[in-house]
Short mmCIF file of C-alpha atoms in Angstrom, two decimals:
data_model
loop_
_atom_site.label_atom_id
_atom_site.label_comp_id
_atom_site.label_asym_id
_atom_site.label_seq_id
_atom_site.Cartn_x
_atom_site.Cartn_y
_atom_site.Cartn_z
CA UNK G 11 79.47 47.05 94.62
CA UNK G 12 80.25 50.19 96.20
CA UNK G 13 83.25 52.27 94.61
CA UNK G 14 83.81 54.55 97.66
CA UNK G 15 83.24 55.39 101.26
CA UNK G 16 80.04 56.91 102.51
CA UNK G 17 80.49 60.29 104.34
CA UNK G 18 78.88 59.83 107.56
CA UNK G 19 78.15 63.27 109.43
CA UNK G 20 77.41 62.93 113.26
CA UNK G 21 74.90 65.61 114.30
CA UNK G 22 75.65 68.11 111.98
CA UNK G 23 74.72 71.51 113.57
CA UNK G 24 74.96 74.20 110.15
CA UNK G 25 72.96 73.79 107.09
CA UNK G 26 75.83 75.64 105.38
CA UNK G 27 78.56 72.99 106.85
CA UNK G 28 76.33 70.29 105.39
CA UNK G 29 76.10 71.72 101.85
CA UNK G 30 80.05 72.65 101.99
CA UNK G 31 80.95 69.34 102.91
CA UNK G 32 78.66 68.33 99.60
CA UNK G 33 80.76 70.22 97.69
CA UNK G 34 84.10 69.07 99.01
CA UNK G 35 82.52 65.35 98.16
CA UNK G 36 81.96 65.94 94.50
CA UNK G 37 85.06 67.64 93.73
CA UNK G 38 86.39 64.18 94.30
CA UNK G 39 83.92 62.14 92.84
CA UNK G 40 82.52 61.06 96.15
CA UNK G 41 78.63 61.00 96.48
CA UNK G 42 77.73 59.01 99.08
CA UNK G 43 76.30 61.29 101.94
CA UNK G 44 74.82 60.42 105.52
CA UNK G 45 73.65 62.39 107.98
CA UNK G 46 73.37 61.41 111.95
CA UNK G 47 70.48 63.89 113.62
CA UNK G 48 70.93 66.68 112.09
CA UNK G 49 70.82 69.72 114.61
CA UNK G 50 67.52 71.72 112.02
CA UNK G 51 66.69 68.85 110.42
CA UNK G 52 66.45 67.95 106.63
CA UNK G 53 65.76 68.83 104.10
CA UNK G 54 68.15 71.87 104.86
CA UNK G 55 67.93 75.14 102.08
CA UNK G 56 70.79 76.69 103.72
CA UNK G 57 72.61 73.43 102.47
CA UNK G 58 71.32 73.24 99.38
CA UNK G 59 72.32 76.55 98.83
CA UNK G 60 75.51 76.47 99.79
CA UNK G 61 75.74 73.27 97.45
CA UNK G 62 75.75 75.55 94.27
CA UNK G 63 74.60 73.49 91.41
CA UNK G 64 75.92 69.44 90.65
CA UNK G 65 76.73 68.81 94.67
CA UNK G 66 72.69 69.21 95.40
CA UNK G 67 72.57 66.01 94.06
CA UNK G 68 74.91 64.29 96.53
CA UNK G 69 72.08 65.85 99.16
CA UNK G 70 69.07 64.55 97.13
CA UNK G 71 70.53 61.10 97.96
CA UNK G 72 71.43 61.47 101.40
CA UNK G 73 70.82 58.98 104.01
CA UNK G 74 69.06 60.18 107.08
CA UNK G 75 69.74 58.26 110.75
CA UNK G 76 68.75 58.71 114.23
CA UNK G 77 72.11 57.48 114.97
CA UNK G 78 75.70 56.12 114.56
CA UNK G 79 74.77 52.60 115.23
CA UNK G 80 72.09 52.72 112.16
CA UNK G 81 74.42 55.06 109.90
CA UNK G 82 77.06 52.39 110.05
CA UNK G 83 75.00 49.26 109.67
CA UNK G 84 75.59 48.00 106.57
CA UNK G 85 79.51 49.16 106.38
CA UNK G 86 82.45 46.61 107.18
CA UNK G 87 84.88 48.97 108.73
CA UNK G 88 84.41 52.39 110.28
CA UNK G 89 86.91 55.29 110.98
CA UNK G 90 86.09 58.26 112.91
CA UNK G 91 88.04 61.49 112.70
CA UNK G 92 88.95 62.93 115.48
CA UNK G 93 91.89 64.76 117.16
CA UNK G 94 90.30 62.66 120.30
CA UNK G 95 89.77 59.49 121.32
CA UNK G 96 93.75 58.41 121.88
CA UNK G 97 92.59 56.72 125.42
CA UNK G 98 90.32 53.92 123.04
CA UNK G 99 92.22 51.34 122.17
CA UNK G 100 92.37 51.90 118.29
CA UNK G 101 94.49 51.99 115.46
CA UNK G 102 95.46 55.63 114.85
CA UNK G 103 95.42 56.01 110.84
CA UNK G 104 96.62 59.52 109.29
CA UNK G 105 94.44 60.54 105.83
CA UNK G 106 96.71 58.97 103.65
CA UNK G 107 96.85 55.51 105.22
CA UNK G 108 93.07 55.46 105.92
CA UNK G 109 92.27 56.43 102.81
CA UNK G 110 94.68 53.66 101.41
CA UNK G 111 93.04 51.28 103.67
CA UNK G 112 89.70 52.06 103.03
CA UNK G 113 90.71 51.66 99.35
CA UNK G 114 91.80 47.90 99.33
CA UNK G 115 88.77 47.02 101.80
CA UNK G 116 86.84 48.50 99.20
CA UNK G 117 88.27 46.74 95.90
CA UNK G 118 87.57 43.50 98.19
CA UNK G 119 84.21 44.14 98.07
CA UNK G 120 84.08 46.08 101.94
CA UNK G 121 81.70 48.83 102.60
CA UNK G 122 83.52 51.54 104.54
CA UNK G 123 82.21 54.66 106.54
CA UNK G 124 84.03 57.74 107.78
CA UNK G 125 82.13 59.71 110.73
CA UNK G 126 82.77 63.23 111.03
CA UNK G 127 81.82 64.84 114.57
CA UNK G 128 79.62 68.14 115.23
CA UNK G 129 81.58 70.95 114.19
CA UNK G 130 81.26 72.64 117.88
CA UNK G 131 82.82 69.49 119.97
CA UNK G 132 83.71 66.72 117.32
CA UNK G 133 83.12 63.08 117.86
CA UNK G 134 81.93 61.89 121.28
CA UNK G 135 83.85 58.87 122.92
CA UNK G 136 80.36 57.11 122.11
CA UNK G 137 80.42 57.86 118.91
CA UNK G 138 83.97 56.63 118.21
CA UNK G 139 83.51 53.55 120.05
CA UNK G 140 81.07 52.25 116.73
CA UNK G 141 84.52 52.83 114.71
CA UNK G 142 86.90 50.06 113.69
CA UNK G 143 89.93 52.92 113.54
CA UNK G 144 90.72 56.67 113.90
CA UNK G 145 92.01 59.27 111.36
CA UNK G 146 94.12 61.75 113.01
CA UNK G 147 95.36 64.55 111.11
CA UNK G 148 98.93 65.95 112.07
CA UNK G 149 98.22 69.35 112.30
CA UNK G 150 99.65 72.15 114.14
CA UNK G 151 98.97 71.02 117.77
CA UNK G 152 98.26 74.54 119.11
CA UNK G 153 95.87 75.18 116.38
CA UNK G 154 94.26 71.38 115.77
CA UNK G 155 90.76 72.11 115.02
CA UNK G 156 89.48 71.62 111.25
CA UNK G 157 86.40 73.15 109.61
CA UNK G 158 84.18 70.46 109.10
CA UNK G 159 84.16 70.68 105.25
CA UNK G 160 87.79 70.98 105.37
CA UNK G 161 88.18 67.34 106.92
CA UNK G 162 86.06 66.30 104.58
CA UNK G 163 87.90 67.43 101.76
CA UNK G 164 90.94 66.62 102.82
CA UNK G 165 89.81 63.00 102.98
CA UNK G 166 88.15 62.63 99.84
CA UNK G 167 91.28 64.32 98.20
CA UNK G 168 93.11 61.24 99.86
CA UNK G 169 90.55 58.72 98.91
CA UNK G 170 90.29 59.75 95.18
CA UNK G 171 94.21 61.35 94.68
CA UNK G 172 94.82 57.49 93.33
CA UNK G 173 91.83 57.42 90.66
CA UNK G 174 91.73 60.90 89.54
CA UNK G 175 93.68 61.57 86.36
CA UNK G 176 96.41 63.87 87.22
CA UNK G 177 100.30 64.57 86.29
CA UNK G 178 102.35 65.71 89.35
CA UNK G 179 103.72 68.75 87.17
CA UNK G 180 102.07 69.48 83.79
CA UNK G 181 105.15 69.85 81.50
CA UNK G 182 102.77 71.60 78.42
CA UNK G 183 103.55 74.95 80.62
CA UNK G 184 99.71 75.60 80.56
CA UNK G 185 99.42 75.04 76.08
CA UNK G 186 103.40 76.83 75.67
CA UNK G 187 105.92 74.05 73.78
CA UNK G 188 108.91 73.77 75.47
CA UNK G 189 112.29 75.00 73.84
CA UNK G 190 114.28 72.21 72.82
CA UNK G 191 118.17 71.53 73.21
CA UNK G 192 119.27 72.73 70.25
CA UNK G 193 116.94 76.00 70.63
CA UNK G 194 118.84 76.40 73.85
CA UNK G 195 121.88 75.78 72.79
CA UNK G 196 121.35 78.61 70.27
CA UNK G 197 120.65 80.82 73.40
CA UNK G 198 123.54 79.82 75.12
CA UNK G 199 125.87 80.54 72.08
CA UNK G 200 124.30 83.95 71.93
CA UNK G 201 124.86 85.00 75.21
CA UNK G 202 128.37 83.82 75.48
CA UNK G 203 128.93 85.82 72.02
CA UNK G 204 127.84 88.90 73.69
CA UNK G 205 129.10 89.00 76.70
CA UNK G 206 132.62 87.53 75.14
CA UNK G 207 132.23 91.30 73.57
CA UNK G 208 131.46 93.04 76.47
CA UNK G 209 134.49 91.26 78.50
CA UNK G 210 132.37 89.27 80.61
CA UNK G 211 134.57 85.99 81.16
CA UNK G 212 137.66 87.74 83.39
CA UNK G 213 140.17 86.32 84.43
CA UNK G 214 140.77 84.55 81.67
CA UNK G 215 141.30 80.81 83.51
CA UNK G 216 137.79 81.11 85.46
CA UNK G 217 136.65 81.53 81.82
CA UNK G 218 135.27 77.72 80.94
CA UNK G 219 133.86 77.40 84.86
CA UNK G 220 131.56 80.81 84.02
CA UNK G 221 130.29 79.35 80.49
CA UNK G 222 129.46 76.04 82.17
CA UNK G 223 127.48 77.42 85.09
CA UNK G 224 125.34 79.66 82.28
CA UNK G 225 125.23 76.15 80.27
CA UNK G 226 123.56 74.80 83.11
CA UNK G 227 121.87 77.67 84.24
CA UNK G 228 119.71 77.28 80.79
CA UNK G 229 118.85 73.79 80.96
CA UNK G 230 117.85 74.33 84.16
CA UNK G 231 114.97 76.80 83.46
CA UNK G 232 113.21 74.98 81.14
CA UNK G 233 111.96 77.47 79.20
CA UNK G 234 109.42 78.04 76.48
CA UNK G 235 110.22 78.31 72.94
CA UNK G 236 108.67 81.77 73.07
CA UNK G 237 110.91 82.95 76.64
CA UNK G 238 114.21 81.76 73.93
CA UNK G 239 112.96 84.03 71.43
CA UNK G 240 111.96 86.78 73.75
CA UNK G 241 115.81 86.57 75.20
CA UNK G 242 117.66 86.57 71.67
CA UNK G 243 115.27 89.57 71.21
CA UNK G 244 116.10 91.32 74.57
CA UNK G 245 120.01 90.98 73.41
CA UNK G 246 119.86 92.15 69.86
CA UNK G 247 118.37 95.29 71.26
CA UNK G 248 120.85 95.99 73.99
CA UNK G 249 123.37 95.50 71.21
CA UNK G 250 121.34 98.15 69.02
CA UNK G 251 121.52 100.52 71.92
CA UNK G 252 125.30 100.19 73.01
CA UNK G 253 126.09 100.80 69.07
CA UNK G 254 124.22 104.07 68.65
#
């Protein structure tokens, strides 16, 4: 059963566009390639060059078609990108919900394409009409035109964002440990030790209000057991200084 969508490009006009859009693929795990016609035929060397390494092997396996109608054969549902087509009657997906889509067809046993047009003119009405669906991208609308390896990435990203392991924000601060509370706390007692000596908290009443907000400011940072030590360090030496 297949895991993911094939990539189906439609007259494909650069050998460099090919071998980018390769790349893109395989960043996400994708590896199912078709071309449509391609404008110097194939095999391409500018492609495989611009491939670099692993994502050749997503072109050794490429399908090669005369056409849409035999690209898309064998799938079960077909989008076409395109910032065109809105006159043909067809759902009107962005990335996200395709990709979502295309996902569930997919785990339900589906084969699913995704054309991608010529990189000079895009998708002809033609070409779209073989297409179950479109995949707009809300771009800027005075600027709307996408590199053709950039669609592709951004639509594998979407396909495989789900499957890849990945933490929104990685809270190991790149190998650092994180201070903990009481580490912080220790901070915060410093600082309100020193600047108690230097006067800091005037008037007098706004005093607690001016601790808290530091309190908070603290917790807020999240900071590394190293940044902690580095500040105690930065205020025993400004001590040092104001006492010689």
């Amino acid at each position: 059963m297949d895991t993911h969508p094939a990539i189906i490009l439609v007259r494909p006009q650069m050998g460099e566009n090919i071998g980018a859009a390769a790349r893109a693929m395989l960043n996400f795990g994708l590896d199912k390639l078709r071309l449509v016609d391609p404008r110097d035929g194939w095999p391409n060397p500018k492609a495989v060059a611009m491939a670099s390494g692993a994502a050749g092997k997503v072109l050794d396996h490429a399908g090669v078609f005369a056409d849409v109608a035999g690209a898309v054969a064998d799938c079960d549902f077909v989008f076409a990108t395109t910032a065109r087509g809105r006159e043909l009657p067809k759902p009107i997906y962005t990335p996200e919900a395709a990709m979502t889509e295309a996902r569930a067809r997919i785990k339900a046993g589906q084969r699913v394409g995704i054309l991608f047009g010529p990189e000079r003119t895009g998708l002809e009405n033609d070409d779209i009409t073989r297409a179950n669906a479109i995949i707009t991208v809300p771009v800027n609308p005075e600027f709307f035109s996408l590199n053709l390896a950039q669609a592709v990435l951004l639509t594998s990203y979407e396909y495989s964002r789900h499957t890849l392991e990945a933490v929104p924000v990685d809270p190991g601060l790149a190998g650092f440990d994180l201070a903990n509370q009481t580490e912080v706390e220790k901070l915060g007692d410093h600082f309100e030790e020193r600047l108690e000596e230097a006067g800091f908290f005037f008037p007098e009443h706004k005093a607690p209000m001016m601790k808290r907000n530091l309190r908070n400011m603290w917790t807020r940072f999240g900071m590394t057991r190293a940044e902690v030590q580095t500040l105690h360090g930065a205020l025993r030496q400004l001590m040092r200084g104001r006492d010689q």
